Amino acid sequence: MERSYIMIKPDGVQRGLVGKIITRFEERGYKLAGLKLKQADEALLKKHYKDLVDKPFFPKLLAYMISGPVVCMAWEGKDVVAMGRKMLGETNPLASAPGTIRGDFCLEVWRNICHGSDSVENADKEIALWFGEAEVVDHESAMQDWIYE
Ligand code: GTP
Ligand code: MG
């Protein structure tokens, strides 16, 4: 089944939004396959944001992302990559509809609360980057038969 890498950024952790964000994915019907708190460093973030390393805003992005611990999550389920992006909202909170995580909880692009993988291919790479093999768990959820036809 498809998985997405969803990460609560340092502002989301400090503002006490971890439980609310986890609840949204749980309530939608997704299954948690990996979860941990981690202090990221420059080397890891340069790999994670490899396509943005040359952008003028990258140093600021780096400073933001290492300003405190992040919550790393692997969520599993039908279309979770595309749906995860929808649930997050747009990069800019101003463009994010109410009802999305960014549309409900933040005001600034530099404090946009969470990350979600933008393709299935990148999701697999990001999960492999942020988690050790044994930290992502295959398991059955008792609710699956009520969520999937
Ligand atoms: P992530 O889920 O964090 O990857 O955000 P995203 O996919 O919505 O946007 P993108 O990967 O393009 O940018 C990564 C992050 O850089 C954003 O989420 C913002 O926190 C930050 N950022 C700040 N300013 C800018 C900007 O001008 N353009 C973009 N693209 N990102 C910015
Ligand atoms: Mg991105």
mmCIF file of C-alpha atoms and ligand atoms in Angstrom:
data_model
loop_
_atom_site.group_PDB
_atom_site.id
_atom_site.type_symbol
_atom_site.label_atom_id
_atom_site.label_comp_id
_atom_site.label_asym_id
_atom_site.label_seq_id
_atom_site.Cartn_x
_atom_site.Cartn_y
_atom_site.Cartn_z
ATOM 1 C CA MET A 1 0.000 0.000 0.000
ATOM 2 C CA GLU A 2 1.130 3.554 -0.755
ATOM 3 C CA ARG A 3 2.957 5.511 1.954
ATOM 4 C CA SER A 4 3.715 9.220 2.423
ATOM 5 C CA TYR A 5 6.314 10.955 4.537
ATOM 6 C CA ILE A 6 4.555 13.571 6.658
ATOM 7 C CA MET A 7 6.701 15.693 8.964
ATOM 8 C CA ILE A 8 5.568 18.166 11.610
ATOM 9 C CA LYS A 9 8.024 21.064 11.412
ATOM 10 C CA PRO A 10 9.581 22.724 14.508
ATOM 11 C CA ASP A 11 6.809 25.351 14.761
ATOM 12 C CA GLY A 12 4.121 22.668 14.719
ATOM 13 C CA VAL A 13 5.870 20.779 17.522
ATOM 14 C CA GLN A 14 6.434 23.904 19.658
ATOM 15 C CA ARG A 15 2.850 25.049 19.205
ATOM 16 C CA GLY A 16 1.482 21.755 20.491
ATOM 17 C CA LEU A 17 -0.158 20.702 17.212
ATOM 18 C CA VAL A 18 1.291 17.171 17.068
ATOM 19 C CA GLY A 19 -1.820 15.465 18.432
ATOM 20 C CA LYS A 20 -4.213 17.414 16.199
ATOM 21 C CA ILE A 21 -2.231 16.630 13.048
ATOM 22 C CA ILE A 22 -1.958 12.926 13.904
ATOM 23 C CA THR A 23 -5.700 12.860 14.603
ATOM 24 C CA ARG A 24 -6.522 14.275 11.160
ATOM 25 C CA PHE A 25 -4.646 11.470 9.410
ATOM 26 C CA GLU A 26 -6.075 8.823 11.748
ATOM 27 C CA GLU A 27 -9.626 10.073 11.300
ATOM 28 C CA ARG A 28 -9.285 10.164 7.530
ATOM 29 C CA GLY A 29 -8.570 6.430 7.667
ATOM 30 C CA TYR A 30 -4.825 6.333 7.228
ATOM 31 C CA LYS A 31 -2.612 3.900 9.107
ATOM 32 C CA LEU A 32 0.524 4.944 10.965
ATOM 33 C CA ALA A 33 3.556 2.942 9.833
ATOM 34 C CA GLY A 34 6.335 5.021 11.454
ATOM 35 C CA LEU A 35 6.573 7.770 14.091
ATOM 36 C CA LYS A 36 9.403 9.515 15.958
ATOM 37 C CA LEU A 37 10.693 12.843 17.276
ATOM 38 C CA LYS A 38 14.018 13.915 15.797
ATOM 39 C CA GLN A 39 16.402 16.861 15.827
ATOM 40 C CA ALA A 40 17.403 17.228 12.170
ATOM 41 C CA ASP A 41 20.831 18.493 11.103
ATOM 42 C CA GLU A 42 22.156 20.306 8.052
ATOM 43 C CA ALA A 43 23.376 17.180 6.245
ATOM 44 C CA LEU A 44 20.005 15.443 6.536
ATOM 45 C CA LEU A 45 18.066 18.518 5.412
ATOM 46 C CA LYS A 46 20.338 19.036 2.419
ATOM 47 C CA LYS A 47 19.378 15.537 1.294
ATOM 48 C CA HIS A 48 15.689 16.029 2.084
ATOM 49 C CA TYR A 49 15.433 19.372 0.285
ATOM 50 C CA LYS A 50 18.007 18.469 -2.419
ATOM 51 C CA ASP A 51 15.986 20.238 -5.139
ATOM 52 C CA LEU A 52 15.953 23.489 -3.125
ATOM 53 C CA VAL A 53 19.606 23.600 -1.994
ATOM 54 C CA ASP A 54 20.543 26.169 -4.652
ATOM 55 C CA LYS A 55 17.561 28.457 -4.013
ATOM 56 C CA PRO A 56 18.291 31.837 -2.403
ATOM 57 C CA PHE A 57 15.917 31.022 0.450
ATOM 58 C CA PHE A 58 17.633 27.726 1.341
ATOM 59 C CA PRO A 59 19.765 29.072 4.267
ATOM 60 C CA LYS A 60 16.614 30.467 5.854
ATOM 61 C CA LEU A 61 14.771 27.182 5.257
ATOM 62 C CA LEU A 62 17.653 25.311 6.901
ATOM 63 C CA ALA A 63 17.661 27.618 9.958
ATOM 64 C CA TYR A 64 13.893 27.145 10.329
ATOM 65 C CA MET A 65 14.041 23.385 10.022
ATOM 66 C CA ILE A 66 16.856 22.930 12.573
ATOM 67 C CA SER A 67 15.349 25.400 15.075
ATOM 68 C CA GLY A 68 13.821 22.521 17.066
ATOM 69 C CA PRO A 69 12.832 18.872 16.799
ATOM 70 C CA VAL A 70 10.479 17.611 14.101
ATOM 71 C CA VAL A 71 8.001 14.733 14.203
ATOM 72 C CA CYS A 72 8.661 12.207 11.440
ATOM 73 C CA MET A 73 5.733 10.099 10.286
ATOM 74 C CA ALA A 74 5.065 7.471 7.644
ATOM 75 C CA TRP A 75 1.343 7.222 6.858
ATOM 76 C CA GLU A 76 -0.096 4.423 4.777
ATOM 77 C CA GLY A 77 -3.260 4.081 2.708
ATOM 78 C CA LYS A 78 -5.080 4.713 -0.556
ATOM 79 C CA ASP A 79 -3.730 7.761 -2.433
ATOM 80 C CA VAL A 80 -2.063 8.990 0.762
ATOM 81 C CA VAL A 81 0.568 11.061 -1.101
ATOM 82 C CA ALA A 82 -1.929 13.164 -3.074
ATOM 83 C CA MET A 83 -4.420 13.250 -0.211
ATOM 84 C CA GLY A 84 -1.690 14.207 2.265
ATOM 85 C CA ARG A 85 -0.849 17.253 0.143
ATOM 86 C CA LYS A 86 -4.532 18.188 0.012
ATOM 87 C CA MET A 87 -4.839 17.824 3.773
ATOM 88 C CA LEU A 88 -1.780 20.060 4.264
ATOM 89 C CA GLY A 89 -2.914 22.850 1.945
ATOM 90 C CA GLU A 90 -0.688 25.059 -0.217
ATOM 91 C CA THR A 91 2.937 26.059 0.506
ATOM 92 C CA ASN A 92 1.717 29.584 1.262
ATOM 93 C CA PRO A 93 -0.804 29.565 4.132
ATOM 94 C CA LEU A 94 -2.636 32.509 2.527
ATOM 95 C CA ALA A 95 -3.502 30.258 -0.425
ATOM 96 C CA SER A 96 -4.513 27.350 1.839
ATOM 97 C CA ALA A 97 -8.235 26.724 2.208
ATOM 98 C CA PRO A 98 -9.780 26.626 5.683
ATOM 99 C CA GLY A 99 -10.110 22.982 6.673
ATOM 100 C CA THR A 100 -6.545 22.200 5.610
ATOM 101 C CA ILE A 101 -3.770 22.005 8.213
ATOM 102 C CA ARG A 102 -1.982 25.093 6.897
ATOM 103 C CA GLY A 103 -5.319 26.809 6.252
ATOM 104 C CA ASP A 104 -6.351 26.305 9.872
ATOM 105 C CA PHE A 105 -3.158 26.649 11.890
ATOM 106 C CA CYS A 106 -0.715 29.136 10.359
ATOM 107 C CA LEU A 107 -0.173 32.502 8.684
ATOM 108 C CA GLU A 108 3.340 32.525 7.188
ATOM 109 C CA VAL A 109 5.206 30.451 4.591
ATOM 110 C CA TRP A 110 8.143 30.304 7.030
ATOM 111 C CA ARG A 111 5.928 28.869 9.726
ATOM 112 C CA ASN A 112 3.860 26.481 7.657
ATOM 113 C CA ILE A 113 3.675 23.681 10.248
ATOM 114 C CA CYS A 114 4.179 20.508 8.223
ATOM 115 C CA HIS A 115 5.714 18.794 5.236
ATOM 116 C CA GLY A 116 4.145 16.233 2.918
ATOM 117 C CA SER A 117 5.789 14.250 0.108
ATOM 118 C CA ASP A 118 4.947 15.560 -3.369
ATOM 119 C CA SER A 119 5.124 12.232 -5.264
ATOM 120 C CA VAL A 120 5.063 8.518 -4.511
ATOM 121 C CA GLU A 121 8.672 8.244 -5.661
ATOM 122 C CA ASN A 122 9.795 11.040 -3.322
ATOM 123 C CA ALA A 123 7.730 9.581 -0.477
ATOM 124 C CA ASP A 124 9.650 6.291 -0.695
ATOM 125 C CA LYS A 125 12.971 8.174 -0.778
ATOM 126 C CA GLU A 126 12.028 10.426 2.160
ATOM 127 C CA ILE A 127 10.846 7.507 4.320
ATOM 128 C CA ALA A 128 14.133 5.719 3.613
ATOM 129 C CA LEU A 129 16.055 8.912 4.441
ATOM 130 C CA TRP A 130 14.348 9.722 7.751
ATOM 131 C CA PHE A 131 13.672 6.215 9.089
ATOM 132 C CA GLY A 132 15.786 3.140 9.662
ATOM 133 C CA GLU A 133 14.394 -0.028 8.063
ATOM 134 C CA ALA A 134 13.209 -1.461 11.392
ATOM 135 C CA GLU A 135 11.391 1.777 12.276
ATOM 136 C CA VAL A 136 8.753 1.387 9.565
ATOM 137 C CA VAL A 137 6.343 -1.335 10.588
ATOM 138 C CA ASP A 138 4.081 -3.518 8.453
ATOM 139 C CA HIS A 139 0.989 -4.370 10.441
ATOM 140 C CA GLU A 140 -2.722 -5.049 10.082
ATOM 141 C CA SER A 141 -5.264 -2.556 11.356
ATOM 142 C CA ALA A 142 -8.585 -3.915 12.616
ATOM 143 C CA MET A 143 -10.400 -0.958 11.022
ATOM 144 C CA GLN A 144 -9.254 -1.591 7.447
ATOM 145 C CA ASP A 145 -12.322 -3.614 6.430
ATOM 146 C CA TRP A 146 -14.558 -0.708 7.471
ATOM 147 C CA ILE A 147 -12.498 1.846 5.556
ATOM 148 C CA TYR A 148 -11.854 -0.085 2.318
ATOM 149 C CA GLU A 149 -14.380 -1.884 0.149
HETATM 150 P P1 GTP B 1 7.335 21.113 2.051
HETATM 151 O O1 GTP B 1 6.167 20.238 2.375
HETATM 152 O O2 GTP B 1 8.030 21.667 3.257
HETATM 153 O O3 GTP B 1 8.273 20.437 1.096
HETATM 154 O O4 GTP B 1 6.667 22.370 1.351
HETATM 155 P P2 GTP B 1 6.103 22.477 -0.115
HETATM 156 O O5 GTP B 1 6.294 21.204 -0.866
HETATM 157 O O6 GTP B 1 4.715 23.014 0.006
HETATM 158 O O7 GTP B 1 7.043 23.599 -0.710
HETATM 159 P P3 GTP B 1 8.545 23.464 -1.276
HETATM 160 O O8 GTP B 1 9.019 22.052 -1.182
HETATM 161 O O9 GTP B 1 8.581 24.139 -2.599
HETATM 162 O O10 GTP B 1 9.347 24.414 -0.232
HETATM 163 C C1 GTP B 1 9.828 23.928 1.006
HETATM 164 C C2 GTP B 1 9.592 24.924 2.108
HETATM 165 O O11 GTP B 1 10.415 26.079 1.940
HETATM 166 C C3 GTP B 1 8.207 25.509 2.218
HETATM 167 O O12 GTP B 1 7.278 24.669 2.850
HETATM 168 C C4 GTP B 1 8.447 26.749 3.063
HETATM 169 O O13 GTP B 1 8.549 26.383 4.436
HETATM 170 C C5 GTP B 1 9.821 27.214 2.594
HETATM 171 N N1 GTP B 1 9.741 28.401 1.716
HETATM 172 C C6 GTP B 1 9.898 29.649 2.110
HETATM 173 N N2 GTP B 1 9.842 30.536 1.130
HETATM 174 C C7 GTP B 1 9.608 29.857 0.061
HETATM 175 C C8 GTP B 1 9.417 30.249 -1.280
HETATM 176 O O14 GTP B 1 9.504 31.408 -1.668
HETATM 177 N N3 GTP B 1 9.132 29.250 -2.144
HETATM 178 C C9 GTP B 1 9.058 27.973 -1.737
HETATM 179 N N4 GTP B 1 8.761 27.029 -2.646
HETATM 180 N N5 GTP B 1 9.270 27.559 -0.472
HETATM 181 C C10 GTP B 1 9.526 28.500 0.429
HETATM 182 MG MG MG B 2 8.143 20.187 -0.935
#
